[in-house]
PDB file of C-alpha atoms in Angstrom:
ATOM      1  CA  UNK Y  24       6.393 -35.351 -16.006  1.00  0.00           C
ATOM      2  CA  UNK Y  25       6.199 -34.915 -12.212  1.00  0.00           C
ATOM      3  CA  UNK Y  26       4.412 -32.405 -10.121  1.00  0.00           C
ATOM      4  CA  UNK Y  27       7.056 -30.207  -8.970  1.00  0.00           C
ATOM      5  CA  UNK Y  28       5.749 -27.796  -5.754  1.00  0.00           C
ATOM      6  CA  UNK Y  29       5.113 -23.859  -6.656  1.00  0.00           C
ATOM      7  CA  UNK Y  30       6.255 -21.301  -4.589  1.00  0.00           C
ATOM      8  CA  UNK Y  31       3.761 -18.942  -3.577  1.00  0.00           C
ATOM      9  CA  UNK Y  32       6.042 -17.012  -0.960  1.00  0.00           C
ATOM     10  CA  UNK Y  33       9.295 -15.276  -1.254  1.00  0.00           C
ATOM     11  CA  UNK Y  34      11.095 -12.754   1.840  1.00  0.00           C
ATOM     12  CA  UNK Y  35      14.194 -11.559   1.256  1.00  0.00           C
ATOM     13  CA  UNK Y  36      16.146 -10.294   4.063  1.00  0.00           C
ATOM     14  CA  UNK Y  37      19.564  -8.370   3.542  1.00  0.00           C
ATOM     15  CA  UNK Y  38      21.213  -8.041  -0.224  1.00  0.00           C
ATOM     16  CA  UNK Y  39      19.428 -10.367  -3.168  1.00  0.00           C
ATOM     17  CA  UNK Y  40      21.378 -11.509  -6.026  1.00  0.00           C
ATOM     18  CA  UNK Y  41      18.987 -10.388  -8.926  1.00  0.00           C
ATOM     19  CA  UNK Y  42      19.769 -13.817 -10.718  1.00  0.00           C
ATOM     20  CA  UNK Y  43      17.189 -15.726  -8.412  1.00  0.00           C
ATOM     21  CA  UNK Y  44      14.736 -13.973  -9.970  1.00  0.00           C
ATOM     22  CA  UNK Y  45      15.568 -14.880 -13.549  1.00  0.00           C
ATOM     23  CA  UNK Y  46      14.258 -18.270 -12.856  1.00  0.00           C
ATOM     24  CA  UNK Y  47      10.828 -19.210 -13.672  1.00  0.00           C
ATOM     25  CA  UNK Y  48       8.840 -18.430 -10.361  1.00  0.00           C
ATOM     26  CA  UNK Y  49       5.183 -17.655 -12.020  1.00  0.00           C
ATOM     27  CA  UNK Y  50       3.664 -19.194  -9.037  1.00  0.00           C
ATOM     28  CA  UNK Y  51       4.991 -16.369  -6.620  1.00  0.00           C
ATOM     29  CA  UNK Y  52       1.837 -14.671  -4.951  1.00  0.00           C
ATOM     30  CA  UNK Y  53       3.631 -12.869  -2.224  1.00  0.00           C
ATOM     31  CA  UNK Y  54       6.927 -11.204  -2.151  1.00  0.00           C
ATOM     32  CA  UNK Y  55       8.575  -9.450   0.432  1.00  0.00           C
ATOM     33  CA  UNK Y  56      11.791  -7.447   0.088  1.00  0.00           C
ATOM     34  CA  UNK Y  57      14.216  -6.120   2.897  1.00  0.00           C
ATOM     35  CA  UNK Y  58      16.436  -4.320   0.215  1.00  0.00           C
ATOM     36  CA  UNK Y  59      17.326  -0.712   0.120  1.00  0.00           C
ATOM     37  CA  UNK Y  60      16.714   0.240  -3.640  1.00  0.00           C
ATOM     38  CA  UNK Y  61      15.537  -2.757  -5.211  1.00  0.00           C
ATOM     39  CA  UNK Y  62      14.871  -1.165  -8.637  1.00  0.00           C
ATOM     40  CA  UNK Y  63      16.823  -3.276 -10.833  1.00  0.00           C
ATOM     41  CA  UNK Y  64      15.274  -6.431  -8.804  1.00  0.00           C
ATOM     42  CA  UNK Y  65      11.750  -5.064  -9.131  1.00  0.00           C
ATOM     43  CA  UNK Y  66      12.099  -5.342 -13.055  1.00  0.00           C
ATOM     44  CA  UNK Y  67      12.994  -9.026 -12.742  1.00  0.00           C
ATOM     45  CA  UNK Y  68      10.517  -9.646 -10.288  1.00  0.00           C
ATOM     46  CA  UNK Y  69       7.961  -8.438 -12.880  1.00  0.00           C
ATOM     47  CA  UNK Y  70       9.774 -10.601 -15.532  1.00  0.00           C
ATOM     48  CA  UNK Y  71       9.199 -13.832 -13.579  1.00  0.00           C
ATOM     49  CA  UNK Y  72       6.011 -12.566 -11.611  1.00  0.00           C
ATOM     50  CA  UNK Y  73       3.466 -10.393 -13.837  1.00  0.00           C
ATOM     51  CA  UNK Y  74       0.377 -11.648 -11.694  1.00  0.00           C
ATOM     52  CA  UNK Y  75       1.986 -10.873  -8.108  1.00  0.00           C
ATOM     53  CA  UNK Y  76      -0.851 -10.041  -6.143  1.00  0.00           C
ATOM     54  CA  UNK Y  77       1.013  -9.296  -2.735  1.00  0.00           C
ATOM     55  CA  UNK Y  78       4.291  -6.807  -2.683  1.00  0.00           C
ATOM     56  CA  UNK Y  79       6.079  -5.911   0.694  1.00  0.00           C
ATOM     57  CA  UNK Y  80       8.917  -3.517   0.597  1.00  0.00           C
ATOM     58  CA  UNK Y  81      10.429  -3.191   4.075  1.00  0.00           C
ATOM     59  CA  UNK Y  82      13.900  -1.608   4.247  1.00  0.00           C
ATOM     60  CA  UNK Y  83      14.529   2.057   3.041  1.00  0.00           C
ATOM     61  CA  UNK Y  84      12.665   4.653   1.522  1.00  0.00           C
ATOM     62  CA  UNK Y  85      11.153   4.009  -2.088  1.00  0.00           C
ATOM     63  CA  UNK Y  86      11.493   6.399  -5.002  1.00  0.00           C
ATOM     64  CA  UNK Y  87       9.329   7.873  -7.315  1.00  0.00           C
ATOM     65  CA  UNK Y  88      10.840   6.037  -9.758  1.00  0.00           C
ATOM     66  CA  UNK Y  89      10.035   2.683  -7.723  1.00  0.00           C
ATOM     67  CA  UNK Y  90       6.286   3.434  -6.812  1.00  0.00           C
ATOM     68  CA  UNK Y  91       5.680   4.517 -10.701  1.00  0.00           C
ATOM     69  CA  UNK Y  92       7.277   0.965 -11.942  1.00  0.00           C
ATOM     70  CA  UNK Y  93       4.978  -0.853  -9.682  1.00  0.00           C
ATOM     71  CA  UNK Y  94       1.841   1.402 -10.489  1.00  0.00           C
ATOM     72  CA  UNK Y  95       2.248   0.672 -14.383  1.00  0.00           C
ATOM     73  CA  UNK Y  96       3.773  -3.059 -14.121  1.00  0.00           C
ATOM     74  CA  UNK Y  97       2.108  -5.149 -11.317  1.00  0.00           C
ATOM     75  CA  UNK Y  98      -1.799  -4.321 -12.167  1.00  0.00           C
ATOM     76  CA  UNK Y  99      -2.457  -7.606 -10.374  1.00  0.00           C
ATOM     77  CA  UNK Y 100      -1.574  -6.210  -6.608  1.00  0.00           C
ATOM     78  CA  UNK Y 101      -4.056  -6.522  -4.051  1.00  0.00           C
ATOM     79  CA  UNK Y 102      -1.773  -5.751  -1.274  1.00  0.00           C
ATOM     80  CA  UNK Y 103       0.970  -3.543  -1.044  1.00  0.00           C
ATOM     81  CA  UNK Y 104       2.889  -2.342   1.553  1.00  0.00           C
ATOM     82  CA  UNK Y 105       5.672   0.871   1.068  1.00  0.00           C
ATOM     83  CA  UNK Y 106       7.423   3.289   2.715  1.00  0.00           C
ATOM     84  CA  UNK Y 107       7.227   6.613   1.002  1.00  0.00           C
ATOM     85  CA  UNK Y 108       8.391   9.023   3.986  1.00  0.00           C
ATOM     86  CA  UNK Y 109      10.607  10.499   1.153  1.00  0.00           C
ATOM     87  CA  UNK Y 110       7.975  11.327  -1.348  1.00  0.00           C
ATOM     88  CA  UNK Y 111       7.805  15.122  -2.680  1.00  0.00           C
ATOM     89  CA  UNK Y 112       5.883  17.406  -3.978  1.00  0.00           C
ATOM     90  CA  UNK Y 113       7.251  16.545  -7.818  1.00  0.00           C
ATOM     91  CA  UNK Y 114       6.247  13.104  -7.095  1.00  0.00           C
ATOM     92  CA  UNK Y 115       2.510  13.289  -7.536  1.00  0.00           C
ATOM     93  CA  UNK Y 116       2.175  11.527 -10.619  1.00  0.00           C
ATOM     94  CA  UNK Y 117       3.034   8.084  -8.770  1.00  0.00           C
ATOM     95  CA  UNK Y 118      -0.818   6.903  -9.725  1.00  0.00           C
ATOM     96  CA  UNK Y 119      -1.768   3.814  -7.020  1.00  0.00           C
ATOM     97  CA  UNK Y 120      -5.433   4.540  -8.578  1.00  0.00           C
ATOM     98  CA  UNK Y 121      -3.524   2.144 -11.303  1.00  0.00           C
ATOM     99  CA  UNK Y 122      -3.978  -0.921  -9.146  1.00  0.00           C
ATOM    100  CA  UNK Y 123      -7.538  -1.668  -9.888  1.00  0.00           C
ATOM    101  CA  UNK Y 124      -7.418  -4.568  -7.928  1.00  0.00           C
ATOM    102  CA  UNK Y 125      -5.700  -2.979  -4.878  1.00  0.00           C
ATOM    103  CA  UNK Y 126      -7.663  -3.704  -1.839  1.00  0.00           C
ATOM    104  CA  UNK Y 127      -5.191  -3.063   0.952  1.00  0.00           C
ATOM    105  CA  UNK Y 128      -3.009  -0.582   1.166  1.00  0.00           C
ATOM    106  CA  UNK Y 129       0.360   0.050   3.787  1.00  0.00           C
ATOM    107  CA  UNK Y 130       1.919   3.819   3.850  1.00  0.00           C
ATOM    108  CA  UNK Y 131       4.800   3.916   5.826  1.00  0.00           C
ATOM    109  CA  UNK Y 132       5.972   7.564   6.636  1.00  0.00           C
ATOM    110  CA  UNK Y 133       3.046   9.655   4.808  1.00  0.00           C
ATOM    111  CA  UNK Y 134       3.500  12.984   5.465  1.00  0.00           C
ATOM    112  CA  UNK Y 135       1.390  14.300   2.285  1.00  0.00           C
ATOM    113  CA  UNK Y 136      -1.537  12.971   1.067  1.00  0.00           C
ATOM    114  CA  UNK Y 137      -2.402  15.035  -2.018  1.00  0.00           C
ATOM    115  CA  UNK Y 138      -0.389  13.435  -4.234  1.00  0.00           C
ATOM    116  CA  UNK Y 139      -2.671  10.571  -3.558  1.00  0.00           C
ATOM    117  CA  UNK Y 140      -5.433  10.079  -6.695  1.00  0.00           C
ATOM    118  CA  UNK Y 141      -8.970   8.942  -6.092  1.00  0.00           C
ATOM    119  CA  UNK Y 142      -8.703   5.115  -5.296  1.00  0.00           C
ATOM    120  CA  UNK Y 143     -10.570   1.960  -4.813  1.00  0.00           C
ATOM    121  CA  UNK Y 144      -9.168   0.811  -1.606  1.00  0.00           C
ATOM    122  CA  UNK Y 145     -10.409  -0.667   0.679  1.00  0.00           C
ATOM    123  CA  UNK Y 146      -8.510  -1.274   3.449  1.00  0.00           C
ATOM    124  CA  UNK Y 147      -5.742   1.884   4.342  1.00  0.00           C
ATOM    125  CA  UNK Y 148      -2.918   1.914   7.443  1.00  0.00           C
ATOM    126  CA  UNK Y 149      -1.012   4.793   7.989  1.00  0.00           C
ATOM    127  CA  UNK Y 150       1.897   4.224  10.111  1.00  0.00           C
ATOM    128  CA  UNK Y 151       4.285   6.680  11.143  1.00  0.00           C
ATOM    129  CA  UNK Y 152       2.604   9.435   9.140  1.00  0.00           C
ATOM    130  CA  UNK Y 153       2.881  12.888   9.792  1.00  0.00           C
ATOM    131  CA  UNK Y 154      -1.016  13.787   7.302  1.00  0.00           C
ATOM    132  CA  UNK Y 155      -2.836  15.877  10.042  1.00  0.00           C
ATOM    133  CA  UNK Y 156      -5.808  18.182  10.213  1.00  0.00           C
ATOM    134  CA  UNK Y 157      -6.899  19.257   6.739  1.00  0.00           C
ATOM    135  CA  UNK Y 158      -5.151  16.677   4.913  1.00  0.00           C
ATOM    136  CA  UNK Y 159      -7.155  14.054   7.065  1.00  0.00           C
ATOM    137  CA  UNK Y 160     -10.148  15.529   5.772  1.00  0.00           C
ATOM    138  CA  UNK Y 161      -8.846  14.238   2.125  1.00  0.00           C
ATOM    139  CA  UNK Y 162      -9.118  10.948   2.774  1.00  0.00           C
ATOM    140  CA  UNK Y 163     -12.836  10.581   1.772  1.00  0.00           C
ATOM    141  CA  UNK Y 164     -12.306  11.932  -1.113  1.00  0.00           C
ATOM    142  CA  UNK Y 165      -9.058  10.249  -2.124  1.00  0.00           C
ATOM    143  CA  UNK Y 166     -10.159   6.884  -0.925  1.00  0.00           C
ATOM    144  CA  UNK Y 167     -14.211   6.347  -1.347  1.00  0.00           C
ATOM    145  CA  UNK Y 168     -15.131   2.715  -1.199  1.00  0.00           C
ATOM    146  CA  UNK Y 169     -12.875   2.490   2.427  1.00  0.00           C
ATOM    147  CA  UNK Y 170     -14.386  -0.031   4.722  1.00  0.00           C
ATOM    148  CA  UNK Y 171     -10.927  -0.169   7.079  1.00  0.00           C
ATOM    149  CA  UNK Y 172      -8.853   2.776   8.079  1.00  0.00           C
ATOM    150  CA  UNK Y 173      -6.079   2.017  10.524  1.00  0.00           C
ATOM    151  CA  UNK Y 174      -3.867   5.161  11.612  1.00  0.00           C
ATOM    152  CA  UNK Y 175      -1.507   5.620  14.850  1.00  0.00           C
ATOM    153  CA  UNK Y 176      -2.130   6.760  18.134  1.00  0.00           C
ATOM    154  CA  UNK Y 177       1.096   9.065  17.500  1.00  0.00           C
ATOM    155  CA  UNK Y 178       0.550  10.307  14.194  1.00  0.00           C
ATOM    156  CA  UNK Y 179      -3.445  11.949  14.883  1.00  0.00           C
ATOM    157  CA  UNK Y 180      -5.065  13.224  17.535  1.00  0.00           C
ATOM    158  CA  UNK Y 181      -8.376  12.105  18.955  1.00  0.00           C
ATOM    159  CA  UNK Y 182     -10.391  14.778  17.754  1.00  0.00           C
ATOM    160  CA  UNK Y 183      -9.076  14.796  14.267  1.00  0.00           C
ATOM    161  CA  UNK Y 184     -10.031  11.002  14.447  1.00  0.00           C
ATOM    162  CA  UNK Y 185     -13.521  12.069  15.406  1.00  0.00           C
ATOM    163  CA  UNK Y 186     -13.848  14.319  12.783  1.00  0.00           C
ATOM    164  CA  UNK Y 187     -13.122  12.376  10.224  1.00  0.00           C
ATOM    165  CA  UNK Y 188     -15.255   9.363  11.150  1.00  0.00           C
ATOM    166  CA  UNK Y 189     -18.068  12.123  10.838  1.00  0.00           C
ATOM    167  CA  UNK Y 190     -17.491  12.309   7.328  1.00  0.00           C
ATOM    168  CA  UNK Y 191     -16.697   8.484   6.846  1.00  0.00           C
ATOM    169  CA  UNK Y 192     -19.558   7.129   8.749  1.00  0.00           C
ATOM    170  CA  UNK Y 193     -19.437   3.684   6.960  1.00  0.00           C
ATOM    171  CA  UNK Y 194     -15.552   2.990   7.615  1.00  0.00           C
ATOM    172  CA  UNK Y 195     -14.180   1.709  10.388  1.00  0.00           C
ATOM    173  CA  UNK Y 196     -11.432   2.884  12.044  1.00  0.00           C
ATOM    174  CA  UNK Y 197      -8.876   1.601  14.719  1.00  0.00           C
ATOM    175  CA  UNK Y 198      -6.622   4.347  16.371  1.00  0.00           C
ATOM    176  CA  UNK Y 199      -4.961   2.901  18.807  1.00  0.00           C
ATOM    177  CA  UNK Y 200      -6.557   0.987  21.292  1.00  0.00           C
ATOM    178  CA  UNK Y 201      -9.741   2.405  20.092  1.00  0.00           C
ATOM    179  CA  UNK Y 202     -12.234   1.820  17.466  1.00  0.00           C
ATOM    180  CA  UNK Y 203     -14.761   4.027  15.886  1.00  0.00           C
ATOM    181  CA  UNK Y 204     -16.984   1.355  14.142  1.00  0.00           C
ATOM    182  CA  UNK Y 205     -19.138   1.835  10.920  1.00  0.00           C
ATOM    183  CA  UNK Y 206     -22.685   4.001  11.970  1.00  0.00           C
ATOM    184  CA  UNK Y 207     -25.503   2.335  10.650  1.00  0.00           C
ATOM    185  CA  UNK Y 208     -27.752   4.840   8.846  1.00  0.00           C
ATOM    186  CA  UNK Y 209     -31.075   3.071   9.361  1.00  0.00           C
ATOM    187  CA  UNK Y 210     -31.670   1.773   5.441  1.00  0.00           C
ATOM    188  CA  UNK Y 211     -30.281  -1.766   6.318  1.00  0.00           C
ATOM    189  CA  UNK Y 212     -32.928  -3.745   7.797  1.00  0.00           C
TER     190      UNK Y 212
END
């Protein structure tokens, strides 16, 4: 039997016909979607890709519905990257904390974090987020082994920046052009 290649990477830009996912793509390791609500396509992606460790959803605003499916289905993500700018209130039992093996995570239009549970990630961007003041102060708490926070000049002021690198002395942080860099504590030698 011959080698055939894998593929390891799939983007999808405009509408997908589900049906290329019915194929048998177990080698997939990164997947990127540009597809408004690609519930139905997410279920065949998990079909044909239980181990996906790397999940990009671009276009549109992703349910609860969504964000719960890939919680419970894809406990293999490392990375994943999602706009939930339309997340409410009702939606805090979306559980992320289900990833154990998450290590990056993207949040595209966060404008609440307490619907967030405590987490092992380890790298966190915020883009386009509207979490200020005391819901900054969360993140600690909601995210404790964080080596890498990245947030947006636009989205958090300087001081509130400040602040919280005060309480997350071991993260770093880019805002911006800047960089508030992990404070040694004087026990590594």
């Amino acid at each position: 039997m011959a080698n055939r290649p894998e593929l390891k990477q799939l983007s999808s830009h405009g509408k997908v016909d589900r049906k290329i996912l019915r194929g048998a793509i177990r080698s997939l390791e990164f997947v990127e979607l540009n597809v408004k609500r690609p519930g139905v396509l997410l279920e065949n992606l998990f079909e044909v890709a239980p181990r996906l460790n790397w999940l990009k959803l671009n276009h549109g605003n992703h349910d609860h519905f969504e964000l719960q499916f890939i919680c419970e289905k894809f406990s293999y993500l490392q990375h994943l990257e999602v706009n939930v700018k339309d997340m409410i209130a009702a939606d805090n039992s979306v559980r992320f904390d289900r990833l154990a093996h998450l290590q990056e995570l993207k949040l595209l239009g966060l404008s609440n974090i307490r619907y967030i549970h405590r987490n092992n990630v380890r790298c966190l961007t915020m883009l386009n987020s509207t979490v200020k003041g005391d819901e900054l102060k969360q993140i600690p708490e909601k995210f404790p082994a964080l080596k890498r926070l990245i947030l947006e000049k636009r989205s958090v002021s300087l001081a509130g920046v400040e602040r919280l690198h005060k309480l997350m002395p071991s993260c770093r942080i880019d805002y911006g052009n800047n960089r508030f860099y992990p404070v040694d504590d004087g026990t590594s030698k």
